[in-house]
mmCIF file of C-alpha atoms and ligand atoms in Angstrom:
data_model
loop_
_atom_site.group_PDB
_atom_site.id
_atom_site.type_symbol
_atom_site.label_atom_id
_atom_site.label_comp_id
_atom_site.label_asym_id
_atom_site.label_seq_id
_atom_site.Cartn_x
_atom_site.Cartn_y
_atom_site.Cartn_z
ATOM 1 C CA MET A 7 125.339 74.592 103.343
ATOM 2 C CA SER A 8 123.716 75.945 100.240
ATOM 3 C CA ILE A 9 120.442 77.824 100.482
ATOM 4 C CA THR A 10 117.616 76.581 98.326
ATOM 5 C CA SER A 11 114.957 79.142 99.161
ATOM 6 C CA VAL A 12 114.564 82.597 100.708
ATOM 7 C CA PRO A 13 111.153 83.772 101.947
ATOM 8 C CA PHE A 14 109.885 87.259 101.092
ATOM 9 C CA PHE A 15 109.663 87.973 104.819
ATOM 10 C CA ARG A 16 110.257 86.325 108.175
ATOM 11 C CA PRO A 17 109.579 88.251 111.392
ATOM 12 C CA SER A 18 112.434 88.920 113.806
ATOM 13 C CA ILE A 19 111.147 87.548 117.111
ATOM 14 C CA GLY A 20 113.708 86.799 119.819
ATOM 15 C CA GLU A 21 113.700 85.317 123.303
ATOM 16 C CA GLU A 22 113.030 88.739 124.792
ATOM 17 C CA GLU A 23 109.754 89.036 122.871
ATOM 18 C CA ILE A 24 108.745 85.521 123.888
ATOM 19 C CA ALA A 25 109.551 86.252 127.544
ATOM 20 C CA ALA A 26 107.591 89.524 127.478
ATOM 21 C CA VAL A 27 104.491 87.885 126.015
ATOM 22 C CA THR A 28 104.787 84.955 128.435
ATOM 23 C CA GLU A 29 105.036 87.347 131.369
ATOM 24 C CA CYS A 30 101.884 89.134 130.167
ATOM 25 C CA LEU A 31 100.027 85.822 129.833
ATOM 26 C CA ARG A 32 101.026 84.901 133.388
ATOM 27 C CA SER A 33 100.095 88.336 134.765
ATOM 28 C CA GLY A 34 96.359 87.738 134.558
ATOM 29 C CA TRP A 35 95.756 90.936 132.524
ATOM 30 C CA LEU A 36 95.397 90.279 128.790
ATOM 31 C CA THR A 37 93.463 93.112 127.185
ATOM 32 C CA THR A 38 94.241 96.850 127.124
ATOM 33 C CA GLY A 39 95.895 97.744 130.430
ATOM 34 C CA PRO A 40 99.288 98.604 131.925
ATOM 35 C CA LYS A 41 101.390 97.180 129.056
ATOM 36 C CA THR A 42 99.435 99.186 126.501
ATOM 37 C CA ALA A 43 99.815 102.363 128.573
ATOM 38 C CA ALA A 44 103.559 101.690 128.769
ATOM 39 C CA PHE A 45 103.757 100.989 125.013
ATOM 40 C CA GLU A 46 101.955 104.244 124.208
ATOM 41 C CA ALA A 47 104.253 106.225 126.510
ATOM 42 C CA ALA A 48 107.344 104.553 125.065
ATOM 43 C CA PHE A 49 106.182 105.200 121.496
ATOM 44 C CA ALA A 50 105.545 108.907 122.162
ATOM 45 C CA ALA A 51 108.959 109.128 123.860
ATOM 46 C CA TYR A 52 110.599 107.331 120.905
ATOM 47 C CA LEU A 53 109.284 110.138 118.685
ATOM 48 C CA GLY A 54 110.837 112.661 121.069
ATOM 49 C CA GLY A 55 107.668 113.554 123.000
ATOM 50 C CA GLY A 56 105.258 116.411 122.390
ATOM 51 C CA VAL A 57 102.667 114.039 120.880
ATOM 52 C CA GLU A 58 100.068 111.592 122.123
ATOM 53 C CA ALA A 59 100.358 108.000 120.913
ATOM 54 C CA ILE A 60 97.164 105.929 120.986
ATOM 55 C CA ALA A 61 97.500 102.171 120.456
ATOM 56 C CA VAL A 62 94.966 100.392 118.242
ATOM 57 C CA ASN A 63 94.601 96.934 116.732
ATOM 58 C CA SER A 64 95.672 97.866 113.162
ATOM 59 C CA ALA A 65 96.846 100.746 111.010
ATOM 60 C CA THR A 66 93.514 100.495 109.234
ATOM 61 C CA ALA A 67 91.826 101.291 112.571
ATOM 62 C CA ALA A 68 94.336 104.107 113.103
ATOM 63 C CA LEU A 69 93.507 105.622 109.710
ATOM 64 C CA HIS A 70 89.762 105.263 110.305
ATOM 65 C CA LEU A 71 89.930 106.893 113.740
ATOM 66 C CA GLY A 72 92.169 109.654 112.405
ATOM 67 C CA LEU A 73 89.765 110.580 109.600
ATOM 68 C CA GLU A 74 86.794 110.378 111.986
ATOM 69 C CA ALA A 75 88.489 112.726 114.440
ATOM 70 C CA LEU A 76 89.255 115.147 111.589
ATOM 71 C CA GLY A 77 85.502 115.322 111.005
ATOM 72 C CA VAL A 78 85.357 113.548 107.629
ATOM 73 C CA GLY A 79 81.866 112.462 106.607
ATOM 74 C CA PRO A 80 79.445 112.133 103.675
ATOM 75 C CA GLY A 81 80.002 114.740 100.964
ATOM 76 C CA ASP A 82 83.677 115.210 101.812
ATOM 77 C CA GLU A 83 86.538 114.291 99.486
ATOM 78 C CA VAL A 84 89.816 112.790 100.662
ATOM 79 C CA ILE A 85 92.867 112.707 98.379
ATOM 80 C CA VAL A 86 94.712 109.367 98.319
ATOM 81 C CA PRO A 87 97.563 108.058 96.124
ATOM 82 C CA THR A 88 96.576 105.282 93.716
ATOM 83 C CA LEU A 89 99.800 103.372 94.476
ATOM 84 C CA THR A 90 99.012 102.104 97.974
ATOM 85 C CA PHE A 91 97.320 99.322 99.901
ATOM 86 C CA THR A 92 93.522 99.354 99.699
ATOM 87 C CA ALA A 93 93.225 100.240 103.412
ATOM 88 C CA THR A 94 94.277 103.837 102.694
ATOM 89 C CA ALA A 95 91.183 104.353 100.529
ATOM 90 C CA GLU A 96 88.702 102.037 102.249
ATOM 91 C CA VAL A 97 88.663 104.018 105.505
ATOM 92 C CA VAL A 98 87.388 107.005 103.522
ATOM 93 C CA ARG A 99 84.391 104.888 102.491
ATOM 94 C CA TYR A 100 83.825 103.709 106.095
ATOM 95 C CA LEU A 101 82.860 107.331 106.787
ATOM 96 C CA GLY A 102 80.741 107.721 103.656
ATOM 97 C CA ALA A 103 83.209 110.173 102.106
ATOM 98 C CA THR A 104 84.707 109.976 98.608
ATOM 99 C CA PRO A 105 88.303 108.900 97.947
ATOM 100 C CA VAL A 106 89.895 110.917 95.133
ATOM 101 C CA LEU A 107 92.760 108.915 93.685
ATOM 102 C CA VAL A 108 95.850 110.753 92.463
ATOM 103 C CA ASP A 109 98.840 109.474 90.478
ATOM 104 C CA VAL A 110 102.310 109.132 91.980
ATOM 105 C CA ASP A 111 105.624 110.680 91.038
ATOM 106 C CA ALA A 112 107.610 107.903 89.301
ATOM 107 C CA GLU A 113 110.852 109.302 90.762
ATOM 108 C CA THR A 114 109.741 108.893 94.395
ATOM 109 C CA LEU A 115 106.698 106.553 94.185
ATOM 110 C CA CYS A 116 104.982 109.018 96.568
ATOM 111 C CA ILE A 117 101.838 110.982 95.688
ATOM 112 C CA ASP A 118 102.484 113.642 93.002
ATOM 113 C CA LEU A 119 102.046 116.972 94.778
ATOM 114 C CA GLU A 120 101.261 118.915 91.615
ATOM 115 C CA ARG A 121 98.415 116.509 90.906
ATOM 116 C CA VAL A 122 97.278 116.796 94.522
ATOM 117 C CA GLU A 123 96.873 120.523 94.070
ATOM 118 C CA ALA A 124 95.010 120.011 90.788
ATOM 119 C CA ALA A 125 92.617 117.539 92.460
ATOM 120 C CA ILE A 126 91.514 119.911 95.226
ATOM 121 C CA THR A 127 87.845 120.984 95.106
ATOM 122 C CA PRO A 128 85.629 122.863 97.588
ATOM 123 C CA GLN A 129 84.677 119.404 99.000
ATOM 124 C CA THR A 130 88.265 118.343 99.730
ATOM 125 C CA LYS A 131 88.899 117.949 103.438
ATOM 126 C CA VAL A 132 91.981 115.757 103.963
ATOM 127 C CA VAL A 133 95.077 114.605 102.051
ATOM 128 C CA MET A 134 96.499 111.168 102.921
ATOM 129 C CA PRO A 135 100.096 110.797 101.725
ATOM 130 C CA VAL A 136 101.841 107.415 101.969
ATOM 131 C CA HIS A 137 105.576 107.423 102.704
ATOM 132 C CA PHE A 138 106.100 104.790 100.074
ATOM 133 C CA ALA A 139 108.407 101.916 101.055
ATOM 134 C CA GLY A 140 109.616 104.217 103.845
ATOM 135 C CA ARG A 141 110.693 107.092 101.600
ATOM 136 C CA MET A 142 109.236 110.276 103.051
ATOM 137 C CA CYS A 143 106.930 112.482 101.019
ATOM 138 C CA ASP A 144 107.865 116.139 100.798
ATOM 139 C CA MET A 145 105.892 117.085 103.897
ATOM 140 C CA THR A 146 107.123 120.690 103.854
ATOM 141 C CA ARG A 147 105.568 121.283 100.453
ATOM 142 C CA LEU A 148 102.444 119.267 101.212
ATOM 143 C CA ARG A 149 101.864 121.280 104.407
ATOM 144 C CA GLN A 150 102.140 124.492 102.380
ATOM 145 C CA ILE A 151 99.558 123.200 99.888
ATOM 146 C CA ALA A 152 97.238 122.050 102.693
ATOM 147 C CA ASP A 153 97.486 125.387 104.512
ATOM 148 C CA ARG A 154 96.832 127.319 101.312
ATOM 149 C CA HIS A 155 93.576 125.378 100.823
ATOM 150 C CA GLY A 156 92.525 124.860 104.455
ATOM 151 C CA LEU A 157 93.051 121.084 104.372
ATOM 152 C CA ARG A 158 94.149 118.600 107.035
ATOM 153 C CA ILE A 159 96.832 115.925 106.543
ATOM 154 C CA LEU A 160 96.595 112.315 107.766
ATOM 155 C CA ASP A 161 99.749 110.488 106.769
ATOM 156 C CA ASP A 162 99.760 106.740 106.257
ATOM 157 C CA ALA A 163 103.102 105.894 107.848
ATOM 158 C CA ALA A 164 102.563 102.124 107.713
ATOM 159 C CA HIS A 165 105.966 101.785 105.993
ATOM 160 C CA ALA A 166 107.821 104.570 107.699
ATOM 161 C CA LEU A 167 109.182 103.727 111.136
ATOM 162 C CA PRO A 168 111.825 104.974 111.691
ATOM 163 C CA ALA A 169 112.137 107.781 109.143
ATOM 164 C CA HIS A 170 112.415 111.549 109.162
ATOM 165 C CA HIS A 171 111.790 114.588 106.984
ATOM 166 C CA GLN A 172 114.527 117.225 107.209
ATOM 167 C CA GLY A 173 115.587 115.938 110.608
ATOM 168 C CA VAL A 174 112.040 115.847 112.024
ATOM 169 C CA THR A 175 110.711 112.380 112.791
ATOM 170 C CA VAL A 176 107.707 110.909 111.017
ATOM 171 C CA GLY A 177 104.702 111.586 113.252
ATOM 172 C CA LYS A 178 105.804 115.183 113.868
ATOM 173 C CA CYS A 179 106.760 116.488 110.443
ATOM 174 C CA GLY A 180 103.671 118.306 109.208
ATOM 175 C CA ALA A 181 100.689 115.946 109.429
ATOM 176 C CA ASP A 182 97.737 116.575 111.759
ATOM 177 C CA VAL A 183 97.510 112.851 112.489
ATOM 178 C CA THR A 184 99.842 109.939 111.648
ATOM 179 C CA ALA A 185 99.003 106.212 111.433
ATOM 180 C CA PHE A 186 101.594 103.465 111.992
ATOM 181 C CA SER A 187 101.249 99.710 111.337
ATOM 182 C CA PHE A 188 102.595 96.809 113.392
ATOM 183 C CA TYR A 189 101.302 94.145 111.009
ATOM 184 C CA ALA A 190 103.482 91.007 110.969
ATOM 185 C CA ASN A 191 105.665 92.077 108.031
ATOM 186 C CA LYS A 192 106.126 95.751 108.857
ATOM 187 C CA THR A 193 109.322 97.324 110.214
ATOM 188 C CA MET A 194 108.302 96.359 113.765
ATOM 189 C CA THR A 195 105.405 94.135 114.756
ATOM 190 C CA THR A 196 102.848 93.274 117.398
ATOM 191 C CA GLY A 197 101.384 90.515 115.190
ATOM 192 C CA GLU A 198 98.499 92.828 114.367
ATOM 193 C CA GLY A 199 98.446 96.397 115.645
ATOM 194 C CA GLY A 200 98.837 100.079 114.965
ATOM 195 C CA MET A 201 99.373 103.469 116.551
ATOM 196 C CA VAL A 202 97.741 106.861 115.997
ATOM 197 C CA VAL A 203 99.943 109.846 116.757
ATOM 198 C CA THR A 204 98.858 113.464 117.030
ATOM 199 C CA ALA A 205 99.989 116.631 118.787
ATOM 200 C CA ASP A 206 96.413 117.981 118.898
ATOM 201 C CA PRO A 207 94.783 117.256 122.314
ATOM 202 C CA ALA A 208 91.221 117.538 120.931
ATOM 203 C CA ILE A 209 91.932 115.015 118.163
ATOM 204 C CA ALA A 210 93.612 112.681 120.661
ATOM 205 C CA ALA A 211 90.640 112.909 123.033
ATOM 206 C CA ARG A 212 88.182 112.037 120.257
ATOM 207 C CA ILE A 213 90.302 109.098 119.092
ATOM 208 C CA LYS A 214 90.552 107.704 122.639
ATOM 209 C CA VAL A 215 86.772 107.804 123.021
ATOM 210 C CA MET A 216 86.034 106.304 119.599
ATOM 211 C CA ARG A 217 88.682 103.594 119.966
ATOM 212 C CA LEU A 218 86.561 101.874 122.628
ATOM 213 C CA HIS A 219 82.798 102.014 122.003
ATOM 214 C CA GLY A 220 82.463 105.785 122.482
ATOM 215 C CA ILE A 221 82.862 105.366 126.227
ATOM 216 C CA ASP A 222 83.846 108.590 127.959
ATOM 217 C CA ARG A 223 85.461 107.664 131.254
ATOM 218 C CA ASP A 224 86.813 111.154 131.754
ATOM 219 C CA VAL A 225 83.348 112.470 132.655
ATOM 220 C CA PHE A 226 84.137 111.217 136.146
ATOM 221 C CA ASN A 227 87.396 111.907 137.841
ATOM 222 C CA ARG A 228 88.948 108.503 138.027
ATOM 223 C CA PHE A 229 91.027 109.234 141.110
ATOM 224 C CA THR A 230 88.707 111.209 143.345
ATOM 225 C CA ASP A 231 85.224 110.011 142.406
ATOM 226 C CA PRO A 232 84.523 106.574 143.910
ATOM 227 C CA ARG A 233 81.913 105.919 141.206
ATOM 228 C CA ALA A 234 84.536 106.253 138.464
ATOM 229 C CA SER A 235 85.274 102.554 138.447
ATOM 230 C CA TRP A 236 81.740 101.562 137.495
ATOM 231 C CA VAL A 237 79.817 104.578 136.177
ATOM 232 C CA TYR A 238 80.548 105.716 132.673
ATOM 233 C CA ASP A 239 78.794 107.517 129.849
ATOM 234 C CA VAL A 240 78.642 106.550 126.175
ATOM 235 C CA VAL A 241 78.855 109.661 124.005
ATOM 236 C CA ALA A 242 79.034 108.209 120.482
ATOM 237 C CA PRO A 243 78.578 104.914 118.605
ATOM 238 C CA GLY A 244 82.283 104.098 118.756
ATOM 239 C CA PHE A 245 84.425 101.230 117.537
ATOM 240 C CA LYS A 246 86.271 98.237 119.030
ATOM 241 C CA TYR A 247 89.805 99.096 118.045
ATOM 242 C CA ASN A 248 91.796 98.754 121.286
ATOM 243 C CA LEU A 249 95.116 96.863 121.391
ATOM 244 C CA THR A 250 95.658 93.927 123.778
ATOM 245 C CA ASP A 251 98.359 93.956 126.459
ATOM 246 C CA ILE A 252 99.713 90.767 124.883
ATOM 247 C CA ALA A 253 100.391 92.687 121.671
ATOM 248 C CA SER A 254 101.719 95.716 123.559
ATOM 249 C CA ALA A 255 104.180 93.552 125.514
ATOM 250 C CA LEU A 256 105.548 92.373 122.158
ATOM 251 C CA GLY A 257 105.512 95.936 120.817
ATOM 252 C CA LEU A 258 107.544 97.302 123.728
ATOM 253 C CA VAL A 259 110.388 94.900 122.979
ATOM 254 C CA GLN A 260 110.203 95.473 119.203
ATOM 255 C CA LEU A 261 110.201 99.254 119.666
ATOM 256 C CA GLY A 262 113.417 98.904 121.664
ATOM 257 C CA ARG A 263 114.944 97.199 118.619
ATOM 258 C CA ALA A 264 113.483 99.555 115.969
ATOM 259 C CA ASN A 265 116.676 101.545 115.439
ATOM 260 C CA ASP A 266 118.786 98.386 115.138
ATOM 261 C CA PHE A 267 116.245 96.963 112.699
ATOM 262 C CA GLY A 268 116.487 100.153 110.633
ATOM 263 C CA ARG A 269 120.284 100.034 110.592
ATOM 264 C CA ILE A 270 120.261 96.374 109.473
ATOM 265 C CA ARG A 271 117.825 97.116 106.622
ATOM 266 C CA ALA A 272 119.970 100.066 105.471
ATOM 267 C CA GLU A 273 123.038 97.784 105.385
ATOM 268 C CA ARG A 274 121.131 95.210 103.331
ATOM 269 C CA VAL A 275 119.982 97.947 100.948
ATOM 270 C CA ALA A 276 123.588 99.092 100.438
ATOM 271 C CA ARG A 277 124.601 95.509 99.615
ATOM 272 C CA TYR A 278 121.765 95.094 97.081
ATOM 273 C CA ASP A 279 122.552 98.487 95.518
ATOM 274 C CA ALA A 280 126.209 97.572 94.998
ATOM 275 C CA ALA A 281 125.390 94.100 93.655
ATOM 276 C CA PHE A 282 122.761 95.380 91.198
ATOM 277 C CA ALA A 283 124.460 98.589 90.017
ATOM 278 C CA ASP A 284 125.364 97.189 86.583
ATOM 279 C CA LEU A 285 122.030 95.418 85.944
ATOM 280 C CA PRO A 286 119.178 96.690 83.732
ATOM 281 C CA LEU A 287 117.212 97.659 86.839
ATOM 282 C CA ILE A 288 115.886 100.926 88.190
ATOM 283 C CA LEU A 289 116.927 100.794 91.833
ATOM 284 C CA PRO A 290 114.623 102.061 94.609
ATOM 285 C CA PRO A 291 114.104 105.832 94.960
ATOM 286 C CA ARG A 292 116.608 107.497 97.275
ATOM 287 C CA PRO A 293 115.389 109.699 100.122
ATOM 288 C CA ALA A 294 115.374 113.428 99.435
ATOM 289 C CA GLU A 295 118.473 115.309 100.588
ATOM 290 C CA GLY A 296 118.231 115.700 104.368
ATOM 291 C CA ASP A 297 115.541 113.013 104.832
ATOM 292 C CA GLY A 298 115.846 109.568 106.475
ATOM 293 C CA HIS A 299 114.398 106.385 104.909
ATOM 294 C CA SER A 300 113.049 103.401 106.881
ATOM 295 C CA TRP A 301 113.703 100.949 103.999
ATOM 296 C CA HIS A 302 110.604 98.864 104.643
ATOM 297 C CA LEU A 303 110.666 97.596 101.049
ATOM 298 C CA TYR A 304 113.328 97.111 98.376
ATOM 299 C CA ILE A 305 111.505 97.670 95.087
ATOM 300 C CA VAL A 306 113.318 97.282 91.772
ATOM 301 C CA GLN A 307 111.867 98.083 88.347
ATOM 302 C CA LEU A 308 112.946 96.250 85.189
ATOM 303 C CA ARG A 309 114.315 98.591 82.550
ATOM 304 C CA GLU A 310 113.270 98.244 78.921
ATOM 305 C CA ASP A 311 116.630 96.717 78.007
ATOM 306 C CA ALA A 312 116.231 93.873 80.535
ATOM 307 C CA PRO A 313 116.282 90.403 78.910
ATOM 308 C CA VAL A 314 112.997 89.435 80.623
ATOM 309 C CA ASN A 315 109.786 91.263 81.385
ATOM 310 C CA ARG A 316 108.491 91.701 84.924
ATOM 311 C CA ASP A 317 106.118 88.728 84.897
ATOM 312 C CA ASP A 318 108.804 86.348 83.569
ATOM 313 C CA PHE A 319 111.288 87.768 86.072
ATOM 314 C CA ILE A 320 108.866 86.927 88.902
ATOM 315 C CA LEU A 321 108.328 83.430 87.527
ATOM 316 C CA ALA A 322 112.078 82.822 87.303
ATOM 317 C CA LEU A 323 112.606 84.068 90.871
ATOM 318 C CA LYS A 324 109.805 81.877 92.177
ATOM 319 C CA GLU A 325 111.106 78.833 90.322
ATOM 320 C CA ARG A 326 114.402 79.318 92.085
ATOM 321 C CA GLY A 327 112.841 79.677 95.509
ATOM 322 C CA ILE A 328 113.032 83.449 95.978
ATOM 323 C CA GLY A 329 109.964 84.956 97.672
ATOM 324 C CA ILE A 330 108.745 88.198 96.118
ATOM 325 C CA SER A 331 105.849 90.576 96.369
ATOM 326 C CA VAL A 332 104.449 93.407 94.242
ATOM 327 C CA HIS A 333 103.676 96.787 95.845
ATOM 328 C CA TYR A 334 101.087 97.461 94.572
ATOM 329 C CA ARG A 335 98.576 96.845 91.851
ATOM 330 C CA PRO A 336 97.315 100.470 91.769
ATOM 331 C CA LEU A 337 93.910 101.075 93.314
ATOM 332 C CA HIS A 338 92.457 102.553 90.101
ATOM 333 C CA GLN A 339 92.865 99.091 88.534
ATOM 334 C CA MET A 340 90.803 97.421 91.282
ATOM 335 C CA THR A 341 87.116 96.629 90.816
ATOM 336 C CA VAL A 342 85.968 98.479 93.926
ATOM 337 C CA TRP A 343 87.861 101.706 93.162
ATOM 338 C CA LYS A 344 87.305 101.956 89.386
ATOM 339 C CA PRO A 345 84.007 103.843 89.782
ATOM 340 C CA PHE A 346 85.853 106.540 91.755
ATOM 341 C CA CYS A 347 88.354 107.106 88.946
ATOM 342 C CA GLU A 348 86.231 107.903 85.916
ATOM 343 C CA GLY A 349 88.127 110.164 83.547
ATOM 344 C CA GLY A 350 91.274 109.979 85.657
ATOM 345 C CA THR A 351 94.626 108.904 84.229
ATOM 346 C CA PHE A 352 97.428 107.365 86.222
ATOM 347 C CA PRO A 353 100.299 106.866 83.751
ATOM 348 C CA GLN A 354 103.074 106.854 86.345
ATOM 349 C CA ALA A 355 101.469 104.269 88.636
ATOM 350 C CA ASP A 356 100.577 102.106 85.603
ATOM 351 C CA LEU A 357 104.194 102.244 84.412
ATOM 352 C CA VAL A 358 105.620 101.451 87.861
ATOM 353 C CA PHE A 359 103.199 98.574 88.342
ATOM 354 C CA SER A 360 104.088 97.086 84.949
ATOM 355 C CA ARG A 361 107.762 96.749 85.857
ATOM 356 C CA CYS A 362 108.139 96.570 89.672
ATOM 357 C CA VAL A 363 109.082 93.723 92.017
ATOM 358 C CA SER A 364 109.795 93.817 95.755
ATOM 359 C CA LEU A 365 112.746 91.644 96.766
ATOM 360 C CA PRO A 366 113.246 90.063 100.224
ATOM 361 C CA LEU A 367 114.420 92.646 102.782
ATOM 362 C CA PHE A 368 113.932 91.820 106.433
ATOM 363 C CA MET A 369 115.765 92.076 109.719
ATOM 364 C CA ALA A 370 116.164 88.310 110.177
ATOM 365 C CA MET A 371 117.598 87.766 106.673
ATOM 366 C CA SER A 372 121.070 86.199 106.877
ATOM 367 C CA ASP A 373 124.065 87.245 104.778
ATOM 368 C CA ALA A 374 123.844 83.893 103.029
ATOM 369 C CA GLU A 375 120.168 84.372 102.247
ATOM 370 C CA GLN A 376 120.806 87.800 100.766
ATOM 371 C CA GLY A 377 123.758 86.378 98.842
ATOM 372 C CA ARG A 378 121.428 83.799 97.335
ATOM 373 C CA VAL A 379 118.909 86.475 96.257
ATOM 374 C CA ILE A 380 121.726 88.442 94.607
ATOM 375 C CA GLU A 381 123.068 85.337 92.859
ATOM 376 C CA VAL A 382 119.649 84.404 91.436
ATOM 377 C CA VAL A 383 118.788 87.956 90.327
ATOM 378 C CA ARG A 384 122.173 88.341 88.587
ATOM 379 C CA ASP A 385 121.799 84.942 86.981
ATOM 380 C CA ILE A 386 118.408 85.789 85.512
ATOM 381 C CA LEU A 387 119.432 89.238 84.258
ATOM 382 C CA VAL A 388 123.021 88.650 83.088
ATOM 383 C CA GLY A 389 123.422 84.913 82.844
ATOM 384 C CA ALA A 390 120.464 84.534 80.476
HETATM 385 C C1 PLP B 414 100.064 97.502 105.879
HETATM 386 C C2 PLP B 414 99.478 98.780 105.367
HETATM 387 C C3 PLP B 414 98.280 99.310 105.867
HETATM 388 C C4 PLP B 414 97.399 98.550 106.813
HETATM 389 O O1 PLP B 414 98.044 98.164 107.964
HETATM 390 P P1 PLP B 414 97.260 97.175 108.971
HETATM 391 O O2 PLP B 414 98.028 97.335 110.250
HETATM 392 O O3 PLP B 414 97.384 95.802 108.387
HETATM 393 O O4 PLP B 414 95.864 97.633 109.073
HETATM 394 C C5 PLP B 414 97.858 100.534 105.421
HETATM 395 N N1 PLP B 414 98.557 101.225 104.500
HETATM 396 C C6 PLP B 414 99.700 100.751 103.973
HETATM 397 C C7 PLP B 414 100.430 101.576 102.971
HETATM 398 C C8 PLP B 414 100.184 99.506 104.376
HETATM 399 O O5 PLP B 414 101.308 99.019 103.828
#
């Protein structure tokens, strides 16, 4: 049977996920409860322990809570790469602070660490690296820069599960706080959801309070004080960012499959790499020596000697039923962020954006579907 179209993404949801969600629906407990506690414990254990994992309803919420717990507020500056999703920068504005956009390194697509250092001012409080497409930033070097200037690090790991830097898993490799995403098309999903991870008990305590309306249940001892079930204090105007047990039930099953998912994506990447080696394409950045890549996205860039430009390449792919995406139009080109970029230049991100396309790469993609993507890409770039 010949394949006529391949979507950019299709989630990998099996019978086990469906059974887990069904069981939760039948249990009578839908919102944050035992499944969420189990998901948080399993996530912390997956990272090897030594951290607290706090489940929330998106990575955007995770980033917001992380910055809030790091004490970011009006007058502070937070350094963010321009090549990212708008959520990375918008959470800085939630807190009335100023996002300072910095160009990326075209070799890695991660934030350029030399430019990070040049962008630091006395107002800088936090740096937010993005492990782009699942390729880890150089967290060793970034930690050195942050320590030299007294800064905190909140890494946006929305693309990066599972991945590691020099053998140390994401979530434990140099950031003060890490945010993960379980959005529908990420490397594992809860439909919508996220996780904040930190090894700092004070940061974790603040995040837990702010995640749910600023309610501090720990002021009473839950187990010995009979009033603990109904008396509570509110210590801050918090947020409504908790994750449902329905989502956590799904997350528990997906987390159990995360390593298999990662292995499947790596195999698909190897097949694309081999099939595209002779084409006028810049293939995705490799991980640094000693690092592990989650391969959330497979991003190719059209070389100057390609027979078509990026926009025509996308049109040709779409005409032939291949789903694509572009990661990302840089933030400095967006209406809302332009005022924060006056005088700044972002030549690397502009160049990458002008020639990049993300091809389908997902756990549920069949061999035949990937074969079809390869056939169409080769046809457009060699057959033309
Ligand atoms: C998906 C994504 C987010 C936001 O994740 P949500 O869970 O949808 O809030 C943030 N940053 C990056 C880089 C992302 O790709």
